[in-house]
Each structure stands twice: as C-alpha cells, then as structure tokens.
C-alpha positions as a Python dict, from the first residue, in 0.01 Angstrom:
ca = {
    (1, 'X'): (0, 0, 0),
    (2, 'X'): (-118, -256, -236),
    (3, 'X'): (-451, -211, -431),
    (4, 'X'): (-633, -477, -230),
    (5, 'X'): (-522, -295, 86),
    (6, 'X'): (-665, 24, -52),
    (7, 'X'): (-986, -125, -162),
    (8, 'X'): (-1042, -267, 201),
    (9, 'X'): (-933, 58, 359),
    (10, 'X'): (-1190, 249, 154),
    (11, 'X'): (-1459, -3, 187),
    (12, 'X'): (-1426, -4, 572),
    (13, 'X'): (-1380, 374, 603),
    (14, 'X'): (-1703, 447, 433),
    (15, 'X'): (-1917, 133, 513),
    (16, 'X'): (-1764, -24, 829),
    (17, 'X'): (-2057, -23, 1043),
    (18, 'X'): (-2220, -346, 1182),
    (19, 'X'): (-2586, -400, 1133),
    (20, 'X'): (-2613, -440, 1524),
    (21, 'X'): (-2474, -83, 1550),
    (22, 'X'): (-2708, 61, 1281),
    (23, 'X'): (-3008, -105, 1475),
    (24, 'X'): (-2899, 68, 1789),
    (25, 'X'): (-2764, -239, 1960),
    (26, 'X'): (-2462, -179, 2185),
    (27, 'X'): (-2340, -527, 2133),
    (28, 'X'): (-2191, -704, 2444),
    (29, 'X'): (-2156, -1038, 2551),
    (30, 'X'): (-2440, -1012, 2793),
    (31, 'X'): (-2803, -1159, 2765),
    (32, 'X'): (-3017, -852, 2627),
    (33, 'X'): (-2793, -743, 2336),
    (34, 'X'): (-2731, -1092, 2226),
    (35, 'X'): (-3100, -1157, 2218),
    (36, 'X'): (-3168, -839, 2022),
    (37, 'X'): (-2905, -954, 1770),
    (38, 'X'): (-3077, -1295, 1754),
    (39, 'X'): (-3399, -1100, 1662),
    (40, 'X'): (-3229, -889, 1419),
    (41, 'X'): (-3066, -1181, 1250),
    (42, 'X'): (-3404, -1333, 1218),
    (43, 'X'): (-3550, -1019, 1054),
    (44, 'X'): (-3261, -956, 818),
    (45, 'X'): (-3260, -1321, 691),
    (46, 'X'): (-3614, -1272, 527),
    (47, 'X'): (-3643, -1159, 164),
    (48, 'X'): (-3705, -809, 263),
    (49, 'X'): (-3509, -487, 237),
    (50, 'X'): (-3233, -441, 502),
    (51, 'X'): (-3357, -96, 595),
    (52, 'X'): (-3685, -243, 698),
    (53, 'X'): (-3541, -518, 906),
    (54, 'X'): (-3343, -260, 1085),
    (55, 'X'): (-3629, -30, 1146),
    (56, 'X'): (-3843, -332, 1256),
    (57, 'X'): (-3575, -430, 1518),
    (58, 'X'): (-3582, -75, 1638),
    (59, 'X'): (-3964, -85, 1660),
    (60, 'X'): (-3952, -404, 1869),
    (61, 'X'): (-3717, -251, 2112),
    (62, 'X'): (-3926, 74, 2133),
    (63, 'X'): (-4233, -156, 2207),
    (64, 'X'): (-4045, -312, 2502),
    (65, 'X'): (-3982, -642, 2334),
    (66, 'X'): (-3606, -641, 2417),
    (67, 'X'): (-3561, -967, 2607),
    (68, 'X'): (-3729, -1322, 2562),
    (69, 'X'): (-3935, -1293, 2860),
    (70, 'X'): (-4112, -977, 2735),
    (71, 'X'): (-4118, -1120, 2392),
    (72, 'X'): (-4282, -1435, 2510),
    (73, 'X'): (-4533, -1265, 2742),
    (74, 'X'): (-4649, -1020, 2461),
    (75, 'X'): (-4951, -1112, 2280),
    (76, 'X'): (-4937, -1228, 1929),
    (77, 'X'): (-5115, -901, 1825),
    (78, 'X'): (-4875, -688, 2018),
    (79, 'X'): (-4589, -855, 1833),
    (80, 'X'): (-4777, -811, 1476),
    (81, 'X'): (-4834, -448, 1562),
    (82, 'X'): (-4468, -381, 1642),
    (83, 'X'): (-4367, -547, 1338),
    (84, 'X'): (-4604, -337, 1136),
    (85, 'X'): (-4485, -14, 1270),
    (86, 'X'): (-4135, -124, 1147),
    (87, 'X'): (-4270, -192, 793),
    (88, 'X'): (-4241, -548, 825),
    (89, 'X'): (-4579, -633, 690),
    (90, 'X'): (-4512, -904, 434),
    (91, 'X'): (-4413, -1149, 680),
    (92, 'X'): (-4569, -1003, 998),
    (93, 'X'): (-4801, -1296, 1114),
    (94, 'X'): (-4566, -1575, 1067),
    (95, 'X'): (-4291, -1370, 1224),
    (96, 'X'): (-4484, -1280, 1521),
    (97, 'X'): (-4551, -1642, 1581),
    (98, 'X'): (-4184, -1731, 1527),
    (99, 'X'): (-4069, -1480, 1758),
    (100, 'X'): (-4284, -1587, 2026),
    (101, 'X'): (-4183, -1954, 1986),
    (102, 'X'): (-3819, -1869, 1981),
    (103, 'X'): (-3835, -1657, 2290),
    (104, 'X'): (-4004, -1954, 2477),
    (105, 'X'): (-3745, -2182, 2357),
    (106, 'X'): (-3443, -1954, 2451),
    (107, 'X'): (-3609, -1937, 2799),
    (108, 'X'): (-3689, -2289, 2862),
    (109, 'X'): (-3375, -2446, 2731),
    (110, 'X'): (-3105, -2180, 2797),
    (111, 'X'): (-3261, -1971, 3062),
    (112, 'X'): (-3298, -1673, 2838),
    (113, 'X'): (-2908, -1651, 2787),
    (114, 'X'): (-2753, -1709, 2463),
    (115, 'X'): (-2422, -1744, 2644),
    (116, 'X'): (-2538, -2071, 2777),
    (117, 'X'): (-2600, -2201, 2411),
    (118, 'X'): (-2238, -2064, 2331),
    (119, 'X'): (-2115, -2286, 2624),
    (120, 'X'): (-2309, -2568, 2501),
    (121, 'X'): (-2132, -2547, 2160),
    (122, 'X'): (-1797, -2563, 2368),
    (123, 'X'): (-1600, -2389, 2084),
    (124, 'X'): (-1731, -2590, 1799),
    (125, 'X'): (-1855, -2326, 1538),
    (126, 'X'): (-2041, -2589, 1321),
    (127, 'X'): (-2236, -2683, 1640),
    (128, 'X'): (-2296, -2311, 1739),
    (129, 'X'): (-2437, -2265, 1390),
    (130, 'X'): (-2649, -2560, 1421),
    (131, 'X'): (-2775, -2488, 1757),
    (132, 'X'): (-2895, -2123, 1640),
    (133, 'X'): (-3095, -2280, 1375),
    (134, 'X'): (-3310, -2471, 1632),
    (135, 'X'): (-3487, -2124, 1676),
    (136, 'X'): (-3799, -2090, 1477),
    (137, 'X'): (-3722, -1846, 1183),
    (138, 'X'): (-3347, -1882, 1212),
    (139, 'X'): (-3212, -2076, 922),
    (140, 'X'): (-2866, -2118, 764),
    (141, 'X'): (-2861, -1724, 662),
    (142, 'X'): (-3000, -1603, 985),
    (143, 'X'): (-2727, -1824, 1167),
    (144, 'X'): (-2467, -1677, 943),
    (145, 'X'): (-2584, -1326, 1010),
    (146, 'X'): (-2578, -1364, 1384),
    (147, 'X'): (-2217, -1515, 1378),
    (148, 'X'): (-2099, -1240, 1147),
    (149, 'X'): (-2203, -976, 1385),
    (150, 'X'): (-2129, -1174, 1726),
    (151, 'X'): (-1762, -1252, 1628),
    (152, 'X'): (-1671, -931, 1774),
    (153, 'X'): (-1768, -1056, 2130),
    (154, 'X'): (-1737, -1437, 2055),
    (155, 'X'): (-1388, -1434, 1917),
    (156, 'X'): (-1379, -1809, 1874),
    (157, 'X'): (-1609, -1762, 1561),
    (158, 'X'): (-1365, -1522, 1403),
    (159, 'X'): (-1298, -1466, 1122),
    (160, 'X'): (-1640, -1544, 1029),
    (161, 'X'): (-1689, -1447, 661),
    (162, 'X'): (-1976, -1632, 516),
    (163, 'X'): (-2080, -1675, 156),
    (164, 'X'): (-2257, -1332, 144),
    (165, 'X'): (-1938, -1155, 280),
    (166, 'X'): (-1725, -1363, 29),
    (167, 'X'): (-1959, -1253, -248),
    (168, 'X'): (-1881, -895, -156),
    (169, 'X'): (-1503, -973, -183),
    (170, 'X'): (-1553, -1106, -532),
    (171, 'X'): (-1721, -804, -642),
    (172, 'X'): (-1430, -593, -521),
    (173, 'X'): (-1178, -824, -684),
    (174, 'X'): (-1041, -908, -334),
    (175, 'X'): (-926, -1256, -239),
    (176, 'X'): (-1213, -1495, -116),
    (177, 'X'): (-1007, -1635, 156),
    (178, 'X'): (-1116, -1535, 501),
    (179, 'X'): (-768, -1525, 662),
    (180, 'X'): (-623, -1322, 362),
    (181, 'X'): (-910, -1086, 401),
    (182, 'X'): (-848, -1021, 779),
    (183, 'X'): (-479, -977, 693),
    (184, 'X'): (-563, -702, 444),
    (185, 'X'): (-796, -534, 694),
    (186, 'X'): (-527, -504, 961),
    (187, 'X'): (-665, -440, 1308),
    (188, 'X'): (-1030, -393, 1179),
    (189, 'X'): (-1290, -554, 1394),
    (190, 'X'): (-1375, -880, 1184),
    (191, 'X'): (-1753, -804, 1241),
    (192, 'X'): (-1696, -467, 1088),
    (193, 'X'): (-1505, -613, 804),
    (194, 'X'): (-1786, -872, 739),
    (195, 'X'): (-2065, -599, 751),
    (196, 'X'): (-1879, -391, 500),
    (197, 'X'): (-1825, -683, 261),
    (198, 'X'): (-2190, -764, 279),
    (199, 'X'): (-2284, -425, 197),
    (200, 'X'): (-2076, -453, -107),
    (201, 'X'): (-2254, -771, -192),
    (202, 'X'): (-2607, -637, -170),
    (203, 'X'): (-2537, -302, -317),
    (204, 'X'): (-2364, -271, -641),
    (205, 'X'): (-2324, 111, -586),
    (206, 'X'): (-2114, 44, -272),
    (207, 'X'): (-1875, -176, -463),
    (208, 'X'): (-1850, 48, -757),
    (209, 'X'): (-1779, 372, -532),
    (210, 'X'): (-1519, 178, -327),
    (211, 'X'): (-1339, 58, -649),
    (212, 'X'): (-1344, 422, -789),
    (213, 'X'): (-1214, 563, -459),
    (214, 'X'): (-932, 319, -424),
    (215, 'X'): (-805, 416, -761),
}
C-alpha cells in the first residue's frame, strides 16, 4: 500500500463521517432529508464554528422546523429562538429571515421538493450549483457544502471535491486531482471522503494526527 493510500485510509477511518450524519440527518433522496441538508449547508457556510452550526441544525429539527412548509409557517421569532438554542446568535436575526424566505421559494418554485430542482438542472452540475444559490443565504460556499454531502444520493455530482476539500488534500500531501483522490479512497463513499478532507482542512490537528498514524 502506498503512503497516499495509507493517509487516505487513516483519514477516513478516523474522520470519515459526513456532516449530515453528525447533524442527525439520515440522508436519502427524499424531500425532508434533502431540505434539512439545505438548511445545514446554509448554517455551515457562515463564519461560525462547525460545531455550532451542527447543534443549530439539530435545534431547528427539534423545534419542528424540519420541512419548508413548517419553516415558512413559523414566525420569525420562533426561528430566531430555535437558532439561539443552537448557539447561532451572531447571525440569528438575518438567518431567521433567510430561512423563511428560502422555504417560501422552495415551496413556490419547486413544490417543496429539491428533487425537482435537480431535475431542472438535468445533470448539469454547474446549473445545479447555480440554482442552489438562488436560495437566500446560500452562496458559493453553501452550494459546495450541499453538493459535497448530496453526492452520495445524487451520484451525477460525484466526485464533488471542492476547493475546501482539496485544501485538506494539500495539507495531507495528497494529490489535488478529484479523480486520483477517489481512486486512492477505493470504495469509500465520495461524500465521506469529502467530509474527511474538509475536516483536515479546517483542523490542523486532524491533518497532523492522520500523517503521524500513516507513518
């Protein structure tokens, strides 16, 4: 086994957990999990600790704001309160407005079902990324997060290793070519590989520990 293969094996073995899984989202190609992933992507894309974004995604779910209809019907204050319970206080007021507006857009344009947005893109990943950015609060970073995580259930997007994932590869002295990285990862779900690489990018200790264990 080559050193790059050992590095990938050690990384995935210790940190191969998607952000959706960590947020308690059992991701499937069905409306509610996909919507919860959209919300999580919105939260993770802000300049805030990932642990707070994950806790806030769980708090929104616990508050019943788990689909676009409930999110749109909730009052602005209810959304602010749920965001606050997750610790998402720095951006709570703006985010509460954006979540409401995004839920309304999803309901009105795509019937509350992100699979319809996927069909509109018709396999064009650039178009899919553009459509995702029509949601208030979802910019390029949010669209990248969504596609990194969704590639397990939307395989036409795979391998989706964006700039943040490739930053992790660089920190680990791995190739920065997505196809080569997926070859090194073998049968690892590309969404799991992407999440592990992102963790190496955002946490220097993850990268150092992985390199040490790989020998």
